[in-house]
Short mmCIF file of C-alpha atoms in Angstrom, two decimals:
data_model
loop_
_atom_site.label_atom_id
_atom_site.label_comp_id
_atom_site.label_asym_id
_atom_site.label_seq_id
_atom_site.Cartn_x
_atom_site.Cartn_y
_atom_site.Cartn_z
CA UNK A 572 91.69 153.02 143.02
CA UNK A 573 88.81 155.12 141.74
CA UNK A 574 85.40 153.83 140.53
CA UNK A 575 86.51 154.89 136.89
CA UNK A 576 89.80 152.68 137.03
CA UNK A 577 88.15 149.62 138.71
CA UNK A 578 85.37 149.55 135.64
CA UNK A 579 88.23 149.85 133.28
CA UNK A 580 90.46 146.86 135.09
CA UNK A 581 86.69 144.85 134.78
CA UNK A 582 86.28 145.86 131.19
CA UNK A 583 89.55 144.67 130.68
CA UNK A 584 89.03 141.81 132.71
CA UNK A 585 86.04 140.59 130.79
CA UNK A 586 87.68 141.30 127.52
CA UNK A 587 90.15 138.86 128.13
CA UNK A 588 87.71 136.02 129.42
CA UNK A 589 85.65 136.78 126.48
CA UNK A 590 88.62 136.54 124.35
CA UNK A 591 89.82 133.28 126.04
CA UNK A 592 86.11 131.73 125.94
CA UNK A 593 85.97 132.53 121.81
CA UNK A 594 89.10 130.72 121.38
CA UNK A 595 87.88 127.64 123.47
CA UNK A 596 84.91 127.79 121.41
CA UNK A 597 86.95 128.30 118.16
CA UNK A 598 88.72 124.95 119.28
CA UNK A 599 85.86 123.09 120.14
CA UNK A 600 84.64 123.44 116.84
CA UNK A 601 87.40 121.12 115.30
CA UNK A 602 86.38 118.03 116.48
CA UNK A 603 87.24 114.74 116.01
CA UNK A 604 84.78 112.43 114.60
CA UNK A 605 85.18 108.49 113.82
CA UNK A 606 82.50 106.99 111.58
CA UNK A 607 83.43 102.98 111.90
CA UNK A 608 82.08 101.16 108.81
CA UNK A 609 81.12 97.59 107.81
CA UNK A 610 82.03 96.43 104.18
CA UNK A 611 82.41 93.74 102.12
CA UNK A 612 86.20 93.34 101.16
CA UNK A 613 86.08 93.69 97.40
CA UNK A 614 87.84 96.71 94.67
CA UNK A 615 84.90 98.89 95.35
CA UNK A 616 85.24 99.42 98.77
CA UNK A 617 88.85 99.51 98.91
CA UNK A 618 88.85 102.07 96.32
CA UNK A 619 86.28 103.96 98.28
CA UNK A 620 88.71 104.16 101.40
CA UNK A 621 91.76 104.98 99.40
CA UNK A 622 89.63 108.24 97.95
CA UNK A 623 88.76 109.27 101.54
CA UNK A 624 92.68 109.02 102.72
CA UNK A 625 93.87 111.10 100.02
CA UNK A 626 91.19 113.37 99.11
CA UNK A 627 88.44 113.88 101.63
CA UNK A 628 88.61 117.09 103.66
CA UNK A 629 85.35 117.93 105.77
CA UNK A 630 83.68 121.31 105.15
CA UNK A 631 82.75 120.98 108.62
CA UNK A 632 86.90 121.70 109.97
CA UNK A 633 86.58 118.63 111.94
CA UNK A 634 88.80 115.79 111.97
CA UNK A 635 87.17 112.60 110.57
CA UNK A 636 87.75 109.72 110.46
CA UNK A 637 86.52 106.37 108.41
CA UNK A 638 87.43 103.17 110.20
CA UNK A 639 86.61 100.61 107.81
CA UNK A 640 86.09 96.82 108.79
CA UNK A 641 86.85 94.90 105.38
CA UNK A 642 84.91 91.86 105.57
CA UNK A 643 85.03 89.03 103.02
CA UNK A 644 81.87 88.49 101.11
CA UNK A 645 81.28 84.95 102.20
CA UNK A 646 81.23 86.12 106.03
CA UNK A 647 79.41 89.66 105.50
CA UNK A 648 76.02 88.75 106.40
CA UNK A 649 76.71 86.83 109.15
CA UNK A 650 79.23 88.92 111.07
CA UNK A 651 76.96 92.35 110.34
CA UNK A 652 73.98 90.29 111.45
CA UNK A 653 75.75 89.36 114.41
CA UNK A 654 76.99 92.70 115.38
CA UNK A 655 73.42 94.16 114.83
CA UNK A 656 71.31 91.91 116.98
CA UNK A 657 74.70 91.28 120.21
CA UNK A 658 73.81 94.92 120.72
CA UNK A 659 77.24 95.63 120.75
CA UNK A 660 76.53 98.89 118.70
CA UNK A 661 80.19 98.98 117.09
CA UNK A 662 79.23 100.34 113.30
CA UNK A 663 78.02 103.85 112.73
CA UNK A 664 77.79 103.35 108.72
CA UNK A 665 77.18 99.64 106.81
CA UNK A 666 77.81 99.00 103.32
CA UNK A 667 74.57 96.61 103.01
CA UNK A 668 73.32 94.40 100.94
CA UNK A 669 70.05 95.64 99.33
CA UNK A 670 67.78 92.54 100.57
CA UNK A 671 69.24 93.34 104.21
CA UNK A 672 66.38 96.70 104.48
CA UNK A 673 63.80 95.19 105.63
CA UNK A 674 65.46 92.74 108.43
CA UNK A 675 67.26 95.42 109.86
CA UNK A 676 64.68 98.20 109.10
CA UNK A 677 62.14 96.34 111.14
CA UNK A 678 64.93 95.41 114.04
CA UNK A 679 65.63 98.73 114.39
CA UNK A 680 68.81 98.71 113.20
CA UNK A 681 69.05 100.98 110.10
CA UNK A 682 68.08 104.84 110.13
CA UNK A 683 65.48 106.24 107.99
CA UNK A 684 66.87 109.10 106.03
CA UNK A 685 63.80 111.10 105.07
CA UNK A 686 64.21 113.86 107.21
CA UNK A 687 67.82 114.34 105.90
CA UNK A 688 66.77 114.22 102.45
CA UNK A 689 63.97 117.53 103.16
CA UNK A 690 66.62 119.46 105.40
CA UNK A 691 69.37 119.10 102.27
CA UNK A 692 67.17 120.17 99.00
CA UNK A 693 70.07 120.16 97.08
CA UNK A 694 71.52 116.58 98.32
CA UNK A 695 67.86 115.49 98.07
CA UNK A 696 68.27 116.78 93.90
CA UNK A 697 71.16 114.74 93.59
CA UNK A 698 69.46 111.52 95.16
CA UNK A 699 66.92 111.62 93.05
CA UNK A 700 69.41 111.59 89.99
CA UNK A 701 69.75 108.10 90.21
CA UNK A 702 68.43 105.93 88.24
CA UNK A 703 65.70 104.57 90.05
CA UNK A 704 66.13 100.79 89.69
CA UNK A 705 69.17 100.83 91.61
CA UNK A 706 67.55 103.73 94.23
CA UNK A 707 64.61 101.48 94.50
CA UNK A 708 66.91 98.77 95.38
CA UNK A 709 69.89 100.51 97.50
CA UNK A 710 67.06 102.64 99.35
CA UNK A 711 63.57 101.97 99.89
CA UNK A 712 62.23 99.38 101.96
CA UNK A 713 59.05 98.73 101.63
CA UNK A 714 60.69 98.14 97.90
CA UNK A 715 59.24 100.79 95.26
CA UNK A 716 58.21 102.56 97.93
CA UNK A 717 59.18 106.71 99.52
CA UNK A 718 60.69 105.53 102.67
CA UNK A 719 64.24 105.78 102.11
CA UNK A 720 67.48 103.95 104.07
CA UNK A 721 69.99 103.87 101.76
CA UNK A 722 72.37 106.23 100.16
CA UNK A 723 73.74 103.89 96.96
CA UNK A 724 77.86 103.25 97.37
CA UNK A 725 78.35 100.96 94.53
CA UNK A 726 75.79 99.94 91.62
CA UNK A 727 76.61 96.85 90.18
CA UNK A 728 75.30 94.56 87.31
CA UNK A 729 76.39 91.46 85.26
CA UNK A 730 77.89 91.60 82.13
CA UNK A 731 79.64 89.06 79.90
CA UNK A 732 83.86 88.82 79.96
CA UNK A 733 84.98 87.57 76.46
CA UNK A 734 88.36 86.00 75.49
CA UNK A 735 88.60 88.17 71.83
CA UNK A 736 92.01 85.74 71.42
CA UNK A 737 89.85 82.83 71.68
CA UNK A 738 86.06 83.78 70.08
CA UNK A 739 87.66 85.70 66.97
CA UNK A 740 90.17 83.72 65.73
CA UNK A 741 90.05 82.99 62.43
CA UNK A 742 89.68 79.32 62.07
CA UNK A 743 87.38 79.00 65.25
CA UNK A 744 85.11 81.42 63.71
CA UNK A 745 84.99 79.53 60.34
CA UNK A 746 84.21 76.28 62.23
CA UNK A 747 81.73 77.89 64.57
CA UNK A 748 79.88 79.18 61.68
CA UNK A 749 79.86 75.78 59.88
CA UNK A 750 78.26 73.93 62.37
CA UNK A 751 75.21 76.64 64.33
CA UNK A 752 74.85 78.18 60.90
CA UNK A 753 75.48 81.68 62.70
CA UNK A 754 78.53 83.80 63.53
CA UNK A 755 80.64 83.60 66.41
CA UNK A 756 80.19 86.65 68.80
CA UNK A 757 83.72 88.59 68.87
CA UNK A 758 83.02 92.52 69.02
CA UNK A 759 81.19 94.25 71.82
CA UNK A 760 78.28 95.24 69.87
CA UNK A 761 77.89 90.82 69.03
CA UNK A 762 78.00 90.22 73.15
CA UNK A 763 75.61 92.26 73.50
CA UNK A 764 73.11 90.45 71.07
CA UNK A 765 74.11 87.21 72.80
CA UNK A 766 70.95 85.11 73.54
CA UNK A 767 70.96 82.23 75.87
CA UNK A 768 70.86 79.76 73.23
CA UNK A 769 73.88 81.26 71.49
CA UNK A 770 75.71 81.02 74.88
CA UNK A 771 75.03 77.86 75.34
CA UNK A 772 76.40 76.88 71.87
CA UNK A 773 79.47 78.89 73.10
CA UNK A 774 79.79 76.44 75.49
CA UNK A 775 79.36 73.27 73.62
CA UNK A 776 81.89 74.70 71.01
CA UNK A 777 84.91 75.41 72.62
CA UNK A 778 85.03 72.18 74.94
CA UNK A 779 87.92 71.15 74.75
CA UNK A 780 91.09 68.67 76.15
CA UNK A 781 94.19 69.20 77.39
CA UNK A 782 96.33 69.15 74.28
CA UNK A 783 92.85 69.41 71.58
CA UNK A 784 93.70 72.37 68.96
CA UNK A 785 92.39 75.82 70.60
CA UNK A 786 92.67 78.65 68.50
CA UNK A 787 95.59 77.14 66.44
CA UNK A 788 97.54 75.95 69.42
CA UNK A 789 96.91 73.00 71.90
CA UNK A 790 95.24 73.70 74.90
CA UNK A 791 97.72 73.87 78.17
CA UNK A 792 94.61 72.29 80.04
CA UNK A 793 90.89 71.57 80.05
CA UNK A 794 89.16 74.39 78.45
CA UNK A 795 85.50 75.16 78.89
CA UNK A 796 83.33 78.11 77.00
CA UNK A 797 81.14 78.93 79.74
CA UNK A 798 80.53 79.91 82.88
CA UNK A 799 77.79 81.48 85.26
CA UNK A 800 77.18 81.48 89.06
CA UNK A 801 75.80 78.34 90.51
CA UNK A 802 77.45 78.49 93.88
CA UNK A 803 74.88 77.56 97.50
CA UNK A 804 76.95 80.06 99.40
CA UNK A 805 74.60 83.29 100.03
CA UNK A 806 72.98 84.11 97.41
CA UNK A 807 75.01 83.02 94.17
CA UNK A 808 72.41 81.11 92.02
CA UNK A 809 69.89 82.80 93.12
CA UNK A 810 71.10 86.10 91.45
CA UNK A 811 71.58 84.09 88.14
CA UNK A 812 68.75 82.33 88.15
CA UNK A 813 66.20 85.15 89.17
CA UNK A 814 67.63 86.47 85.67
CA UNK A 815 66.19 83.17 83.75
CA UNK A 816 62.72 83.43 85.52
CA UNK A 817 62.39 86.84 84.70
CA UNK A 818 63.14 87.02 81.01
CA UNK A 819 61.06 83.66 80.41
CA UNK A 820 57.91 85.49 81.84
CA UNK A 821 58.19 83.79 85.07
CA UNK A 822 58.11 85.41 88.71
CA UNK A 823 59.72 85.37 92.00
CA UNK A 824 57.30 86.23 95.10
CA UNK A 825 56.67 89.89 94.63
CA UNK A 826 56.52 92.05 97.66
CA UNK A 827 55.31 94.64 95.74
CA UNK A 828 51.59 92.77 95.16
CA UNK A 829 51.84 91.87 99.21
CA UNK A 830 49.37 90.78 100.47
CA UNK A 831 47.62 89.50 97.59
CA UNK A 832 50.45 88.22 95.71
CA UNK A 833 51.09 84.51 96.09
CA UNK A 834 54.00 82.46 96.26
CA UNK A 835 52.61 79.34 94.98
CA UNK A 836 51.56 78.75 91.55
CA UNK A 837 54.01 81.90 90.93
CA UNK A 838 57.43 80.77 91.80
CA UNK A 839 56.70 77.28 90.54
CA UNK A 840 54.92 78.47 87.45
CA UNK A 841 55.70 76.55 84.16
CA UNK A 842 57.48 79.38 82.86
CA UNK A 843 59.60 79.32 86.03
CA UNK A 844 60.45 75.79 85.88
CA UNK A 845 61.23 76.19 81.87
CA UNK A 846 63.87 78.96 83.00
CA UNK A 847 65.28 76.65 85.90
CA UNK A 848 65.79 74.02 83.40
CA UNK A 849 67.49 76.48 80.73
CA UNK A 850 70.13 77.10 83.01
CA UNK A 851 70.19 73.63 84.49
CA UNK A 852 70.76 72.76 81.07
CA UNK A 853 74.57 74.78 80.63
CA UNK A 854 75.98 74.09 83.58
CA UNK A 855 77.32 70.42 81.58
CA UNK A 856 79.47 73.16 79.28
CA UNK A 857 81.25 74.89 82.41
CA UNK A 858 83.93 73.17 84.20
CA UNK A 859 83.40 70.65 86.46
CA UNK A 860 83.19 72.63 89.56
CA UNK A 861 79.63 74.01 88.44
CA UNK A 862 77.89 71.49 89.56
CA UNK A 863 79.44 70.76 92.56
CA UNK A 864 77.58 73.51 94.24
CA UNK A 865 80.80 75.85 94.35
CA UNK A 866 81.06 77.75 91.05
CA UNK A 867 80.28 81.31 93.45
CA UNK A 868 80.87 84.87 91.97
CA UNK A 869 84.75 84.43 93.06
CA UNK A 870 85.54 80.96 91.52
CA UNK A 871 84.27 81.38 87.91
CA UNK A 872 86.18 84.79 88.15
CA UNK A 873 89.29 82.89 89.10
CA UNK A 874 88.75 80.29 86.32
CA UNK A 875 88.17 83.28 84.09
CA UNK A 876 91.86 84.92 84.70
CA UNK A 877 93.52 81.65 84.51
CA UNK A 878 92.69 81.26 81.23
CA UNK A 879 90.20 78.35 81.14
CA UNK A 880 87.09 79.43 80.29
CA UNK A 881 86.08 81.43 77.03
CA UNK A 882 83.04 83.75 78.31
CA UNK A 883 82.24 84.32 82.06
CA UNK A 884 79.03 86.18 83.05
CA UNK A 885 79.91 87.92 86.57
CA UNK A 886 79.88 91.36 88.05
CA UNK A 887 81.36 94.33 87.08
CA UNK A 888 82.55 94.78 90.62
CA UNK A 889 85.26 91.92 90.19
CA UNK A 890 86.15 93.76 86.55
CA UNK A 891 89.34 95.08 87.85
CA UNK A 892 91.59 91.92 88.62
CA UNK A 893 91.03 90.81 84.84
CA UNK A 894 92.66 93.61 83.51
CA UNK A 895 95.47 93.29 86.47
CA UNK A 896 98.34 91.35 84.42
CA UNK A 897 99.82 90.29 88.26
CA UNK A 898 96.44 88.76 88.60
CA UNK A 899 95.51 87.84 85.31
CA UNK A 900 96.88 85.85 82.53
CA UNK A 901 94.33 87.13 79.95
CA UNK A 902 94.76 90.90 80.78
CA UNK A 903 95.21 92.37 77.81
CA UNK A 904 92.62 89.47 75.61
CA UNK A 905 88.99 90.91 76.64
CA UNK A 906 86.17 92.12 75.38
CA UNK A 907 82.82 92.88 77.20
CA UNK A 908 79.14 92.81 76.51
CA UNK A 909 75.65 92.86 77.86
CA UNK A 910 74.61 89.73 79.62
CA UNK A 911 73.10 87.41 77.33
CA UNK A 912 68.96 87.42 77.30
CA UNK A 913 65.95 85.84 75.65
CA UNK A 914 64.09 86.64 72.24
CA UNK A 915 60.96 87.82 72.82
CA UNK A 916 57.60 87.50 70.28
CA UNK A 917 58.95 90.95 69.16
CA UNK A 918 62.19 89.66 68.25
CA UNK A 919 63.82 92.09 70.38
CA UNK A 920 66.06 90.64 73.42
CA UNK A 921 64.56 90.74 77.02
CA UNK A 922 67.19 91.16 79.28
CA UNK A 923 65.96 91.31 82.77
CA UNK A 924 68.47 90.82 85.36
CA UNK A 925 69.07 90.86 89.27
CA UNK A 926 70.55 93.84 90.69
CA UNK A 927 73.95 93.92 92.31
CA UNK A 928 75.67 96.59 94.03
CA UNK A 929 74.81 97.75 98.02
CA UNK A 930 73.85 101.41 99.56
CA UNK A 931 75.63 102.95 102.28
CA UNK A 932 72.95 102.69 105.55
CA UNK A 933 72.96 104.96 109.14
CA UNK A 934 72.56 102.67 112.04
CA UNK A 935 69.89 104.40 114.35
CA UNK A 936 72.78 104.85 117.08
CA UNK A 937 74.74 107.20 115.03
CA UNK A 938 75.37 110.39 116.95
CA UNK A 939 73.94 114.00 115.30
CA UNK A 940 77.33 114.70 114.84
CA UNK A 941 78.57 111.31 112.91
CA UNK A 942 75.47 111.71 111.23
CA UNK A 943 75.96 115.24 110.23
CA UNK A 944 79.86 114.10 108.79
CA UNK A 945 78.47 110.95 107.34
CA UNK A 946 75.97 113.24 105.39
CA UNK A 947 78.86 115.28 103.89
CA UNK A 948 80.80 112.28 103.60
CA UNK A 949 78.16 110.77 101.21
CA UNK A 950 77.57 114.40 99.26
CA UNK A 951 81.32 114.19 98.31
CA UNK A 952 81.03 110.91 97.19
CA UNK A 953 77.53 111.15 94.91
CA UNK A 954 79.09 114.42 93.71
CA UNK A 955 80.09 114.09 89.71
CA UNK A 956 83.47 115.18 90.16
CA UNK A 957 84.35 111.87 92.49
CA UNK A 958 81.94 109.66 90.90
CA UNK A 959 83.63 110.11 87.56
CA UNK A 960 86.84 109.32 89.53
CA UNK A 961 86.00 106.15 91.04
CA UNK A 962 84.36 105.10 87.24
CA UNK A 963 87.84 105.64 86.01
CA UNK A 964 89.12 103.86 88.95
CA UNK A 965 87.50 100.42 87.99
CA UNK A 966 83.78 101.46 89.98
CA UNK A 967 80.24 102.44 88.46
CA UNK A 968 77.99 105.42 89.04
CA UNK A 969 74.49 105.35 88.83
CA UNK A 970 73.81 109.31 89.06
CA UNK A 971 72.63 110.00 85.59
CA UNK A 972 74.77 113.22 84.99
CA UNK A 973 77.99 110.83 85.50
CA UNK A 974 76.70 107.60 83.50
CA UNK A 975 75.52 109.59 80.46
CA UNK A 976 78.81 111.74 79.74
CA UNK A 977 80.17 110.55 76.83
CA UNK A 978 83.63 109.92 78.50
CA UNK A 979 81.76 107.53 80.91
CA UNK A 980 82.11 104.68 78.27
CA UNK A 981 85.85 105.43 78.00
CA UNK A 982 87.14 104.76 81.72
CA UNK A 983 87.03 100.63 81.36
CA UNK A 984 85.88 98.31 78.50
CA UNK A 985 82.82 96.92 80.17
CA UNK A 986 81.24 100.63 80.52
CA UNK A 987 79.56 100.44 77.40
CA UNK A 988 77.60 97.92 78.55
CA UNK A 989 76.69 99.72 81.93
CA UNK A 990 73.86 102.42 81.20
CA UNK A 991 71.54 99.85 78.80
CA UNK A 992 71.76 97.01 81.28
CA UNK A 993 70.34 99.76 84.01
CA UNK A 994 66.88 99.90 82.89
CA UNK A 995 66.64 95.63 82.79
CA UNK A 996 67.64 95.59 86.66
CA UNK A 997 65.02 93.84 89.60
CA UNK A 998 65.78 92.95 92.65
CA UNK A 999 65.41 90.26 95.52
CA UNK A 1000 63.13 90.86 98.16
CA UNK A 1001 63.50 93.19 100.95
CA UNK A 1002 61.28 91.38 103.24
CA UNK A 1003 62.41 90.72 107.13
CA UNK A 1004 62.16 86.78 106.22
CA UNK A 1005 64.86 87.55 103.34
CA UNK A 1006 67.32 85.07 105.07
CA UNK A 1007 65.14 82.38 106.07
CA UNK A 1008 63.87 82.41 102.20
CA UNK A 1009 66.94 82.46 100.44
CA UNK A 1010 68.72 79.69 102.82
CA UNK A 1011 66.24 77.71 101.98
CA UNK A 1012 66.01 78.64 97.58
CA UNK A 1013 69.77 78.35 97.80
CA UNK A 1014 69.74 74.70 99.66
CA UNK A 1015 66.93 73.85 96.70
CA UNK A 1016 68.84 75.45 94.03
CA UNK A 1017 72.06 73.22 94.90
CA UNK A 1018 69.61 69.80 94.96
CA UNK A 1019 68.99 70.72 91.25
CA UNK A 1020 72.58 72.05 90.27
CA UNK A 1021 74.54 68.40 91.76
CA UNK A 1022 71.97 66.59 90.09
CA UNK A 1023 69.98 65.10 92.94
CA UNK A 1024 66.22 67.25 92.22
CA UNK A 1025 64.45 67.99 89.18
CA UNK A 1026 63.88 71.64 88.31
CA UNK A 1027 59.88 71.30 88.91
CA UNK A 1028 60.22 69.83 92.10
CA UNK A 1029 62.75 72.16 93.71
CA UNK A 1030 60.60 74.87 92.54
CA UNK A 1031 57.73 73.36 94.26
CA UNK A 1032 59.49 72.89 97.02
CA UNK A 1033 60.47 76.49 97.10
CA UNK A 1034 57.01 77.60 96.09
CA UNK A 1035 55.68 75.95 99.41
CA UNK A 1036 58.08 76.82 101.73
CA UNK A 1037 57.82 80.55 100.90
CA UNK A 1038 53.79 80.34 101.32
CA UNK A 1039 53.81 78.89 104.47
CA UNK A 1040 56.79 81.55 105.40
CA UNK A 1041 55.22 84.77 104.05
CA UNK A 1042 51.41 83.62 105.30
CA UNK A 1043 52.49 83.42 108.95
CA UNK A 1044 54.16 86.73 108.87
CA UNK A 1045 51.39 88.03 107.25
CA UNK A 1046 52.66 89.03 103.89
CA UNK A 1047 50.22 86.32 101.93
CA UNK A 1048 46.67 86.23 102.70
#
């Protein structure tokens, strides 16, 4: 063999292990990923894994995955807490709670996204489309502040669900009239000018027997007019009653004013204790079960669809099994408003509110190359063209370009009410000691709901519990 005919059998030679290496390489690139996910087991997350079956396809080439562990709501916190601090390292990507941040910020838990914010300008642009009450909540910890955790996965507020077959009949509204001296609420547009007071005599009016007239028929069974959360599992009064304090000028400990800002003479202000009282005071109009310490998110829904109550104040996020005829007898009777506020000196309504809703999180395990998928994952999902789809699909979108399109309103009855109710939304605190406070405020807030504490004492009671909490982990001076 000559010199020239060896160098052309190496050439060859090379050529072919080059061309063999590029395909191995070409192969390597499709990957399969798994991003394994906590959530809590309600429509918005299920509808959130049904888009990724059918519709997700990574830019990437790779193979992904999303291996979701449904979790019901009652059990959520303490199975992802549990999970967390074993060590055990199983979830990549958590559908938290917003008052979670700071507990599992500071255990070192949850991923700071900062850095994937400035390396994506344009996923960075879209972030910052949100409204910012519900990216304050879903995101920052500390709260209000530019450190950023969360990407938001479902916004969520409270609005009222309205029986139209019950509140505008003719001869209820007639009698309704005759005896507050006002009309009763039956459009939309009357929800929404719903004060406190006028839900309350929504309640008083349609209490009624088994068998008592009820919009020109007898009732099949006890009927009530009312109903909010007052439940001492998590944190179900708490998210109605921070609404109360709020709009009656009162305060819970903000973490905002840390370390100067004080729990005590705050939390337990009169103007507190006159807003624990106002919604002490309805819970005689609801059925029974209110003030047995039970009457969670779940239960007044339930009550709601079987027909027994006129007006329920719950979250949007439950919104789809009322219009579900297999799950609801009064499917095709509602009408939806605003949640009901307070008049303020300027006669206009104040309508502050606790947030709902939870932000997709990183756990600071995730590999570069989950992260990189989960990344694109959440893109898709903030983009308009799948946020619009999952509005029409019973969810909510807080990116502004999606919420103020005029077809937003059109996709489900209670979306009128969404984009006003925005700019009323607070939230809980985000402190590590979130749990320890809010066992505690929720074991209070039952005392006063079954009738065994006054509202000033259980506020005092909460008042000094949470100064003695936040001074010893140095969040009070």
């Amino acid at each position: 063999m000559t010199v020239m005919t060896k160098m052309k059998g190496f050439a060859a030679a090379a050529g072919l292990a080059a061309t063999l290496l590029t395909g191995a390489a070409s192969y390597a690139v499709a990957d399969e990923v798994t991003l394994t996910m906590a959530v809590p087991d309600w429509p918005p997350t299920r509808i959130m894994k049904k888009f990724f079956d059918e519709q997700y396809k990574p830019k990437s080439g790779n193979t992904v995955k999303l291996d979701v562990d449904f979790i019901p709501w009652p059990d959520f916190y303490t199975r992802v807490n549990a999970s967390l601090t074993s060590g055990e390292q199983k979830y990549n990507f958590i559908v938290s709670d917003s008052q979670w941040l700071g507990a599992f910020v500071e255990g070192g838990y949850y991923r700071k996204i900062n850095d994937l914010l400035d390396a994506d300008p344009e996923f960075k642009k879209t972030l910052m489309n949100i409204h910012p009450n519900p990216l304050n909540a879903y995101s920052t910890y500390p709260y209000k502040s530019e450190n950023y955790y969360g990407f938001p996965q479902f916004p969520d507020v409270l609005v009222n669900y309205a029986r139209k077959d019950i509140i505008c009949n003719e001869e209820e509204q007639k009698n309704f009239q005759a005896k507050y001296g006002k009309k009763l609420p039956c459009t939309g547009e009357e929800l929404d000018a719903m004060t406190w007071d006028d839900f309350k005599n929504v309640g008083e009016f349609f209490r009624r027997k088994k068998g008592e007239m009820l919009a020109g028929a007898p009732a099949e069974d006890d009927f009530y007019g009312i109903a909010f959360q007052a439940g001492k599992g998590y944190d179900f009064s708490s998210m109605q009653i921070n609404g109360f304090i709020w709009q009656m000028g009162g305060n819970i400990w903000d973490e905002t004013q840390a370390p100067t800002g004080q729990a005590e003479g705050v939390v337990n202000s009169p103007e507190a204790v006159a807003a624990l009282e106002k919604y002490l005071s309805m819970l005689e109009y609801m059925p029974p079960v209110a003030k047995t310490g039970t009457m969670d998110i779940f239960k007044s829904d339930e009550l709601f669809r079987e027909g027994k109550v006129a007006m329920n104040i719950d979250w949007i996020g439950l919104g789809e099994a009322s219009l579900d005829p297999k799950s609801s007898k009064v499917s095709d009777k509602l009408v939806f408003g605003q949640m009901p506020g307070t008049m303020g000196p300027d006669g206009k309504i104040i309508r502050w509110s606790n947030i709902g809703g939870q932000p997709f999180v990183l756990t600071t395990w995730t590999t570069d190359a989950q992260i990189k998928e989960a990344v694109e994952f959440v893109k898709w999902w903030l983009s308009d063209d799948i946020q619009h789809q999952f509005a029409a699909g019973g969810g909510q979108s807080a990116v502004k370009s999606v919420y103020e399109d005029p077809k937003y309103v059109t996709y489900r009855p209670w979306n009128r009410a969404w984009a006003p109710q925005l700019d009323w939304q607070k939230d809980v605190w985000h402190v590590p000691q979130f749990f320890e406070l809010l066992t505690q405020q929720q074991d209070q807030f039952d005392l006063a709901i079954t009738g065994k504490q006054d509202a000033k004492t259980t506020l005092d009671n909460i008042a000094k519990f949470q100064q003695e909490v936040l001074k010893s982990g140095g969040l009070i001076q």
